[in-house]
Amino acid sequence: MSLLSDLLNLNLSDTTEKVIAEYIWIGGSGMDLRSKARTLNGPVSDPSKLPKWNYDGSSTNQAPGEDSEVILYPQAIFKDPFRRGNNILVMCDAYTPAGEPIPTNKRHAAAKIFSHPDVLAEEPWYGIEQEYTLLQRDVKWPIGWPLGGYPGPQGPYYCGIGGDKAFGRDVVDSHYKACLYAGVNISGINGEVMPGQWEFQVGPAVGISAGDELWVARYILEIAGIVLSFDPKPIHGDWNGAGAHTNYSTKSMRSDGGYEVIKKAIEKLGLKHKEHIAAYGEGNERRLTGRHETADINTFLWRVANRGASIRVGRDTEKAGKGYFEDRRPASNMDPYVVTSMIAETTIIWKP
């Protein structure tokens, strides 16, 4: 095993200029991540300088067997925290050979929204709070829970300290550092209300980069060999679900008088509540019940400092008269390209 470990930790830059690029894309379910590696002749820092590549879409439920070729377009580059050196992770989106985005390519439509002149002028910032549940490998039951049983009730676990409250901290801290190494703008971590559930935050990130960074952060978490769930309600009963609360602001909201802009944006989100809910993740109806720090899925409600609202405005924003707000509706399994671009489209481009 020591020989294998030595080989895994080889520093290629000692002997060659060649680097390994791991191309990452989203599979046919819209949540499964896929990747494969190729050798480059030297370091690359601009995704437009990377070659396009192809894969067998019939094996990812993204193309028929008789016409299975799908083309990967490199879109964003991150440092590889596993291979290190000059090796890179490459976030891609997927197209037909004719250059048309395939149905599961949500990045393409998002990029169009983020390139709209009105959106560019507003410089939308996002901070996404990604919740997830760590699972025991063989039984798919939350880490730290007794097999087939339940821990003590919620209360001591949120931001809890100690081996009987914070389960999986070594995984969480390793992921935190790996994301920082990769260049993901991860801004924090914390234990969540349900034991075995954690959260990391990505942002502030501008426009399309919020989606790129969150997907790569998910990839880093999963490729480390960890078993986890992004299900919005992994355990039924009196246990919190898992969301991806999305904090949002525009240049106008961050400027003097921004609180009025925020209120108008929230009003527009309310008018499109059903459309947003439909795009905010699968199984969200099991989470948005009006309990466990959620608003009922059929109700749109915004409040200051209320975590039982659809949209929460912070006390600091209210006091300053400018700032940001939090959309608490997205589920943990949401697609960040869809959610971030939809918020921008509704609040900036759409005219009621």
CSV table of C-alpha atoms in Angstrom, one decimal:
chain,number,residue,atom,x,y,z
A,1,MET,CA,0.0,0.0,0.0
A,2,SER,CA,2.9,2.4,0.7
A,3,LEU,CA,4.1,1.9,-2.9
A,4,LEU,CA,0.6,2.7,-4.2
A,5,SER,CA,0.5,5.8,-2.0
A,6,ASP,CA,3.9,6.9,-3.2
A,7,LEU,CA,2.7,6.6,-6.8
A,8,LEU,CA,-0.5,8.5,-6.1
A,9,ASN,CA,1.5,11.4,-4.6
A,10,LEU,CA,4.1,11.6,-7.4
A,11,ASN,CA,4.9,15.1,-8.4
A,12,LEU,CA,4.9,15.0,-12.2
A,13,SER,CA,6.5,18.5,-12.5
A,14,ASP,CA,9.8,16.9,-11.4
A,15,THR,CA,10.1,14.9,-14.6
A,16,THR,CA,7.7,16.3,-17.2
A,17,GLU,CA,5.9,19.4,-18.4
A,18,LYS,CA,2.8,17.3,-19.2
A,19,VAL,CA,-0.2,17.7,-17.0
A,20,ILE,CA,-3.4,15.8,-16.4
A,21,ALA,CA,-6.8,17.5,-17.1
A,22,GLU,CA,-9.8,16.0,-15.5
A,23,TYR,CA,-12.9,16.9,-17.6
A,24,ILE,CA,-16.1,17.1,-15.5
A,25,TRP,CA,-19.6,17.2,-16.8
A,26,ILE,CA,-23.2,16.6,-15.5
A,27,GLY,CA,-24.8,13.3,-16.4
A,28,GLY,CA,-28.2,12.3,-17.6
A,29,SER,CA,-30.0,12.5,-14.2
A,30,GLY,CA,-29.1,16.2,-13.9
A,31,MET,CA,-27.4,15.4,-10.6
A,32,ASP,CA,-24.8,12.7,-11.3
A,33,LEU,CA,-21.3,14.0,-12.1
A,34,ARG,CA,-19.1,12.2,-14.6
A,35,SER,CA,-15.4,12.8,-15.4
A,36,LYS,CA,-12.5,11.4,-17.4
A,37,ALA,CA,-8.9,12.5,-17.7
A,38,ARG,CA,-6.5,13.4,-20.6
A,39,THR,CA,-2.9,14.4,-20.9
A,40,LEU,CA,-2.0,17.9,-22.0
A,41,ASN,CA,1.5,18.9,-23.3
A,42,GLY,CA,1.8,21.7,-20.7
A,43,PRO,CA,0.0,23.9,-18.2
A,44,VAL,CA,-3.2,25.6,-19.4
A,45,SER,CA,-5.0,28.4,-17.5
A,46,ASP,CA,-7.5,29.6,-20.2
A,47,PRO,CA,-10.4,27.2,-20.9
A,48,SER,CA,-10.7,28.5,-24.4
A,49,LYS,CA,-7.2,27.0,-25.0
A,50,LEU,CA,-8.3,23.5,-24.0
A,51,PRO,CA,-9.4,21.0,-26.7
A,52,LYS,CA,-13.0,19.9,-26.9
A,53,TRP,CA,-13.5,16.2,-26.2
A,54,ASN,CA,-16.3,13.6,-26.6
A,55,TYR,CA,-17.9,10.8,-24.6
A,56,ASP,CA,-20.4,8.0,-25.0
A,57,GLY,CA,-23.7,9.7,-24.2
A,58,SER,CA,-25.6,6.4,-24.5
A,59,SER,CA,-23.8,5.3,-21.3
A,60,THR,CA,-24.9,8.4,-19.4
A,61,ASN,CA,-28.5,8.5,-20.6
A,62,GLN,CA,-27.8,11.5,-22.8
A,63,ALA,CA,-27.8,10.1,-26.3
A,64,PRO,CA,-29.1,7.1,-28.2
A,65,GLY,CA,-26.7,4.2,-29.0
A,66,GLU,CA,-26.9,4.7,-32.7
A,67,ASP,CA,-25.8,8.3,-32.4
A,68,SER,CA,-24.0,8.4,-29.1
A,69,GLU,CA,-21.3,11.0,-29.4
A,70,VAL,CA,-21.6,14.0,-27.1
A,71,ILE,CA,-19.1,16.9,-27.2
A,72,LEU,CA,-17.6,18.5,-24.1
A,73,TYR,CA,-16.8,22.2,-24.2
A,74,PRO,CA,-14.4,23.3,-21.5
A,75,GLN,CA,-15.8,26.3,-19.5
A,76,ALA,CA,-13.9,26.8,-16.3
A,77,ILE,CA,-10.5,25.6,-14.9
A,78,PHE,CA,-9.6,24.8,-11.2
A,79,LYS,CA,-6.5,23.4,-9.6
A,80,ASP,CA,-6.6,19.7,-9.0
A,81,PRO,CA,-6.4,19.1,-5.2
A,82,PHE,CA,-5.9,15.3,-5.6
A,83,ARG,CA,-3.1,15.2,-8.2
A,84,ARG,CA,-1.8,18.7,-7.4
A,85,GLY,CA,1.1,20.2,-9.2
A,86,ASN,CA,0.0,21.8,-12.5
A,87,ASN,CA,-2.8,19.3,-13.0
A,88,ILE,CA,-6.3,20.7,-13.4
A,89,LEU,CA,-10.1,20.1,-13.0
A,90,VAL,CA,-12.1,21.3,-16.0
A,91,MET,CA,-15.8,22.1,-15.7
A,92,CYS,CA,-17.5,21.4,-19.0
A,93,ASP,CA,-20.9,21.5,-20.6
A,94,ALA,CA,-22.2,19.2,-23.3
A,95,TYR,CA,-23.3,19.6,-26.9
A,96,THR,CA,-24.3,17.5,-29.9
A,97,PRO,CA,-21.7,17.2,-32.7
A,98,ALA,CA,-23.7,19.9,-34.5
A,99,GLY,CA,-23.1,22.3,-31.6
A,100,GLU,CA,-26.5,22.3,-30.0
A,101,PRO,CA,-26.7,22.1,-26.2
A,102,ILE,CA,-28.1,18.7,-25.1
A,103,PRO,CA,-31.2,18.8,-22.9
A,104,THR,CA,-29.3,18.3,-19.6
A,105,ASN,CA,-27.0,21.2,-20.4
A,106,LYS,CA,-28.5,23.9,-18.2
A,107,ARG,CA,-25.3,26.0,-18.3
A,108,HIS,CA,-25.8,27.1,-21.9
A,109,ALA,CA,-29.2,28.8,-21.2
A,110,ALA,CA,-27.9,30.3,-17.9
A,111,ALA,CA,-24.9,31.8,-19.8
A,112,LYS,CA,-27.3,33.6,-22.2
A,113,ILE,CA,-29.1,35.2,-19.3
A,114,PHE,CA,-25.9,36.2,-17.6
A,115,SER,CA,-24.6,37.8,-20.8
A,116,HIS,CA,-27.8,39.9,-21.2
A,117,PRO,CA,-26.7,43.6,-21.0
A,118,ASP,CA,-29.1,44.4,-18.2
A,119,VAL,CA,-27.8,41.5,-16.1
A,120,LEU,CA,-24.1,42.4,-16.8
A,121,ALA,CA,-24.8,46.0,-15.7
A,122,GLU,CA,-26.2,44.7,-12.4
A,123,GLU,CA,-23.3,42.4,-11.6
A,124,PRO,CA,-25.4,39.8,-9.7
A,125,TRP,CA,-23.6,38.2,-6.7
A,126,TYR,CA,-24.5,34.8,-5.3
A,127,GLY,CA,-23.7,33.0,-2.1
A,128,ILE,CA,-25.1,29.4,-2.1
A,129,GLU,CA,-25.4,27.4,1.1
A,130,GLN,CA,-25.1,23.8,0.1
A,131,GLU,CA,-26.5,21.3,2.7
A,132,TYR,CA,-25.9,17.6,2.4
A,133,THR,CA,-26.0,14.4,4.5
A,134,LEU,CA,-23.1,12.1,5.1
A,135,LEU,CA,-24.0,8.5,5.0
A,136,GLN,CA,-22.5,5.2,6.4
A,137,ARG,CA,-21.1,3.5,3.4
A,138,ASP,CA,-22.8,0.1,3.5
A,139,VAL,CA,-26.2,0.9,5.0
A,140,LYS,CA,-26.9,4.4,3.5
A,141,TRP,CA,-27.9,5.6,6.9
A,142,PRO,CA,-26.7,9.0,8.3
A,143,ILE,CA,-23.2,8.9,9.8
A,144,GLY,CA,-23.2,8.9,13.6
A,145,TRP,CA,-26.7,7.4,13.8
A,146,PRO,CA,-27.2,3.9,15.4
A,147,LEU,CA,-27.9,1.2,12.8
A,148,GLY,CA,-31.6,1.0,12.2
A,149,GLY,CA,-32.2,3.6,15.0
A,150,TYR,CA,-32.2,7.3,15.8
A,151,PRO,CA,-30.0,9.6,17.8
A,152,GLY,CA,-31.3,12.1,20.3
A,153,PRO,CA,-33.6,14.8,19.1
A,154,GLN,CA,-32.4,17.9,17.3
A,155,GLY,CA,-31.0,20.7,19.3
A,156,PRO,CA,-27.3,20.0,20.2
A,157,TYR,CA,-26.1,19.3,16.7
A,158,TYR,CA,-26.3,22.7,14.9
A,159,CYS,CA,-22.7,24.0,14.9
A,160,GLY,CA,-22.1,21.4,17.6
A,161,ILE,CA,-18.8,20.5,19.1
A,162,GLY,CA,-17.6,17.1,20.1
A,163,GLY,CA,-17.6,13.5,18.8
A,164,ASP,CA,-21.1,12.8,20.0
A,165,LYS,CA,-22.6,15.8,18.2
A,166,ALA,CA,-20.4,16.6,15.1
A,167,PHE,CA,-20.1,13.5,13.0
A,168,GLY,CA,-17.8,13.5,10.0
A,169,ARG,CA,-15.8,16.7,10.8
A,170,ASP,CA,-12.7,15.2,9.2
A,171,VAL,CA,-14.4,14.8,5.9
A,172,VAL,CA,-15.9,18.3,6.1
A,173,ASP,CA,-12.6,20.0,6.9
A,174,SER,CA,-10.7,18.1,4.2
A,175,HIS,CA,-13.3,19.1,1.7
A,176,TYR,CA,-13.0,22.8,2.9
A,177,LYS,CA,-9.3,22.8,2.3
A,178,ALA,CA,-9.5,21.0,-1.0
A,179,CYS,CA,-11.9,23.6,-2.3
A,180,LEU,CA,-9.7,26.4,-1.2
A,181,TYR,CA,-6.7,24.7,-2.9
A,182,ALA,CA,-8.8,24.3,-6.1
A,183,GLY,CA,-9.7,27.9,-6.3
A,184,VAL,CA,-13.3,27.5,-5.4
A,185,ASN,CA,-14.5,30.5,-3.5
A,186,ILE,CA,-15.8,28.5,-0.5
A,187,SER,CA,-16.6,30.9,2.3
A,188,GLY,CA,-17.4,28.6,5.2
A,189,ILE,CA,-18.7,25.4,6.7
A,190,ASN,CA,-21.0,24.4,9.6
A,191,GLY,CA,-22.7,21.5,11.1
A,192,GLU,CA,-26.5,21.5,10.5
A,193,VAL,CA,-29.5,20.9,12.6
A,194,MET,CA,-29.9,17.2,11.8
A,195,PRO,CA,-27.0,15.1,13.0
A,196,GLY,CA,-24.8,13.9,10.1
A,197,GLN,CA,-25.9,16.9,8.0
A,198,TRP,CA,-23.4,19.6,7.0
A,199,GLU,CA,-23.3,22.8,5.0
A,200,PHE,CA,-20.7,24.5,2.9
A,201,GLN,CA,-21.1,28.0,1.4
A,202,VAL,CA,-19.8,29.0,-2.0
A,203,GLY,CA,-19.5,32.7,-2.8
A,204,PRO,CA,-19.7,35.5,-3.2
A,205,ALA,CA,-19.5,34.6,-6.9
A,206,VAL,CA,-20.6,36.6,-9.9
A,207,GLY,CA,-23.0,35.3,-12.5
A,208,ILE,CA,-22.3,32.0,-14.1
A,209,SER,CA,-19.2,31.3,-11.9
A,210,ALA,CA,-21.5,30.6,-9.0
A,211,GLY,CA,-22.8,27.5,-10.8
A,212,ASP,CA,-19.3,26.4,-12.0
A,213,GLU,CA,-17.9,26.7,-8.5
A,214,LEU,CA,-20.8,24.9,-6.8
A,215,TRP,CA,-20.6,21.9,-9.2
A,216,VAL,CA,-16.9,21.6,-8.8
A,217,ALA,CA,-17.2,21.8,-5.0
A,218,ARG,CA,-19.8,18.9,-5.2
A,219,TYR,CA,-17.4,17.0,-7.4
A,220,ILE,CA,-14.5,17.4,-4.9
A,221,LEU,CA,-16.8,16.1,-2.1
A,222,GLU,CA,-17.9,13.1,-4.0
A,223,ILE,CA,-14.7,12.0,-5.7
A,224,ALA,CA,-13.0,11.7,-2.3
A,225,GLY,CA,-14.9,8.4,-1.9
A,226,ILE,CA,-17.5,9.8,0.5
A,227,VAL,CA,-21.1,8.4,0.4
A,228,LEU,CA,-23.5,11.3,0.8
A,229,SER,CA,-27.0,12.4,-0.1
A,230,PHE,CA,-28.4,15.6,-1.6
A,231,ASP,CA,-31.9,14.5,-1.0
A,232,PRO,CA,-34.0,17.4,0.4
A,233,LYS,CA,-35.6,15.3,3.0
A,234,PRO,CA,-33.3,12.3,3.7
A,235,ILE,CA,-35.0,11.2,6.9
A,236,HIS,CA,-38.8,11.4,7.3
A,237,GLY,CA,-40.2,12.7,10.6
A,238,ASP,CA,-39.1,15.4,13.0
A,239,TRP,CA,-35.8,16.1,11.3
A,240,ASN,CA,-34.7,19.1,9.2
A,241,GLY,CA,-34.5,18.7,5.5
A,242,ALA,CA,-31.6,19.9,3.3
A,243,GLY,CA,-31.6,23.0,1.2
A,244,ALA,CA,-29.4,25.2,-1.0
A,245,HIS,CA,-30.4,28.6,0.3
A,246,THR,CA,-29.3,31.1,-2.3
A,247,ASN,CA,-28.2,34.6,-1.2
A,248,TYR,CA,-28.5,37.2,-3.9
A,249,SER,CA,-27.8,40.9,-4.6
A,250,THR,CA,-27.3,43.2,-7.6
A,251,LYS,CA,-25.3,46.4,-7.9
A,252,SER,CA,-28.5,48.4,-7.3
A,253,MET,CA,-29.3,46.4,-4.2
A,254,ARG,CA,-25.8,47.0,-2.8
A,255,SER,CA,-26.0,50.7,-3.4
A,256,ASP,CA,-27.7,53.5,-1.4
A,257,GLY,CA,-31.5,53.1,-1.7
A,258,GLY,CA,-31.0,49.4,-2.4
A,259,TYR,CA,-33.7,48.2,0.1
A,260,GLU,CA,-36.4,49.5,-2.2
A,261,VAL,CA,-34.9,47.6,-5.1
A,262,ILE,CA,-34.8,44.5,-2.9
A,263,LYS,CA,-38.5,44.8,-2.1
A,264,LYS,CA,-39.4,45.2,-5.7
A,265,ALA,CA,-37.3,42.2,-6.7
A,266,ILE,CA,-39.0,40.1,-4.0
A,267,GLU,CA,-42.4,41.1,-5.2
A,268,LYS,CA,-41.4,39.9,-8.7
A,269,LEU,CA,-40.2,36.6,-7.3
A,270,GLY,CA,-43.6,36.2,-5.5
A,271,LEU,CA,-45.4,36.6,-8.8
A,272,LYS,CA,-43.4,33.7,-10.3
A,273,HIS,CA,-43.4,31.6,-7.2
A,274,LYS,CA,-44.9,28.5,-8.9
A,275,GLU,CA,-42.4,28.6,-11.8
A,276,HIS,CA,-39.4,28.9,-9.4
A,277,ILE,CA,-40.7,26.1,-7.2
A,278,ALA,CA,-40.9,23.8,-10.2
A,279,ALA,CA,-37.3,24.5,-11.0
A,280,TYR,CA,-35.8,24.5,-7.5
A,281,GLY,CA,-35.2,20.7,-7.1
A,282,GLU,CA,-36.8,17.3,-7.0
A,283,GLY,CA,-38.7,16.2,-3.9
A,284,ASN,CA,-38.8,19.7,-2.5
A,285,GLU,CA,-42.5,19.2,-1.5
A,286,ARG,CA,-41.2,16.8,1.2
A,287,ARG,CA,-39.0,19.6,2.7
A,288,LEU,CA,-41.1,22.8,2.2
A,289,THR,CA,-43.9,21.9,4.7
A,290,GLY,CA,-44.0,25.0,6.8
A,291,ARG,CA,-42.0,23.2,9.5
A,292,HIS,CA,-38.3,22.8,10.2
A,293,GLU,CA,-37.4,26.4,9.2
A,294,THR,CA,-39.3,26.4,5.9
A,295,ALA,CA,-42.3,28.1,4.4
A,296,ASP,CA,-45.1,25.9,3.0
A,297,ILE,CA,-44.4,25.1,-0.7
A,298,ASN,CA,-47.7,26.7,-1.8
A,299,THR,CA,-47.1,29.9,0.2
A,300,PHE,CA,-44.9,32.8,-0.8
A,301,LEU,CA,-43.8,34.8,2.3
A,302,TRP,CA,-41.0,37.2,2.9
A,303,ARG,CA,-39.9,38.5,6.2
A,304,VAL,CA,-36.9,40.1,8.0
A,305,ALA,CA,-34.8,37.6,10.0
A,306,ASN,CA,-37.5,34.8,9.7
A,307,ARG,CA,-36.1,31.5,8.7
A,308,GLY,CA,-39.7,30.2,8.2
A,309,ALA,CA,-40.1,32.5,5.2
A,310,SER,CA,-39.6,31.9,1.5
A,311,ILE,CA,-37.4,34.9,1.3
A,312,ARG,CA,-35.4,36.1,4.3
A,313,VAL,CA,-33.9,39.6,4.6
A,314,GLY,CA,-31.2,40.1,7.1
A,315,ARG,CA,-31.3,42.6,9.9
A,316,ASP,CA,-28.1,44.2,8.7
A,317,THR,CA,-29.7,44.8,5.3
A,318,GLU,CA,-32.8,46.3,6.8
A,319,LYS,CA,-30.6,48.6,9.0
A,320,ALA,CA,-28.2,49.6,6.3
A,321,GLY,CA,-31.0,50.2,3.7
A,322,LYS,CA,-29.1,48.1,1.2
A,323,GLY,CA,-27.5,44.7,0.8
A,324,TYR,CA,-28.9,41.2,-0.2
A,325,PHE,CA,-31.6,38.7,0.5
A,326,GLU,CA,-31.8,34.9,0.9
A,327,ASP,CA,-34.1,32.7,-1.2
A,328,ARG,CA,-34.7,29.8,1.1
A,329,ARG,CA,-36.7,27.7,-1.3
A,330,PRO,CA,-34.1,25.9,-3.4
A,331,ALA,CA,-33.6,22.2,-2.5
A,332,SER,CA,-30.2,20.7,-1.8
A,333,ASN,CA,-30.3,18.9,-5.1
A,334,MET,CA,-31.1,22.0,-7.2
A,335,ASP,CA,-29.1,22.8,-10.3
A,336,PRO,CA,-27.2,26.1,-9.5
A,337,TYR,CA,-27.1,27.1,-13.2
A,338,VAL,CA,-30.9,27.0,-13.2
A,339,VAL,CA,-31.5,28.7,-9.9
A,340,THR,CA,-29.0,31.5,-10.2
A,341,SER,CA,-30.0,32.4,-13.7
A,342,MET,CA,-33.7,32.2,-13.0
A,343,ILE,CA,-33.4,34.6,-10.1
A,344,ALA,CA,-31.5,37.0,-12.3
A,345,GLU,CA,-34.0,36.7,-15.1
A,346,THR,CA,-37.0,37.2,-12.9
A,347,THR,CA,-35.6,40.1,-10.9
A,348,ILE,CA,-33.7,42.0,-13.6
A,349,ILE,CA,-35.0,41.1,-17.1
A,350,TRP,CA,-38.6,40.2,-16.6
A,351,LYS,CA,-41.2,43.0,-16.8
A,352,PRO,CA,-44.5,42.0,-15.1
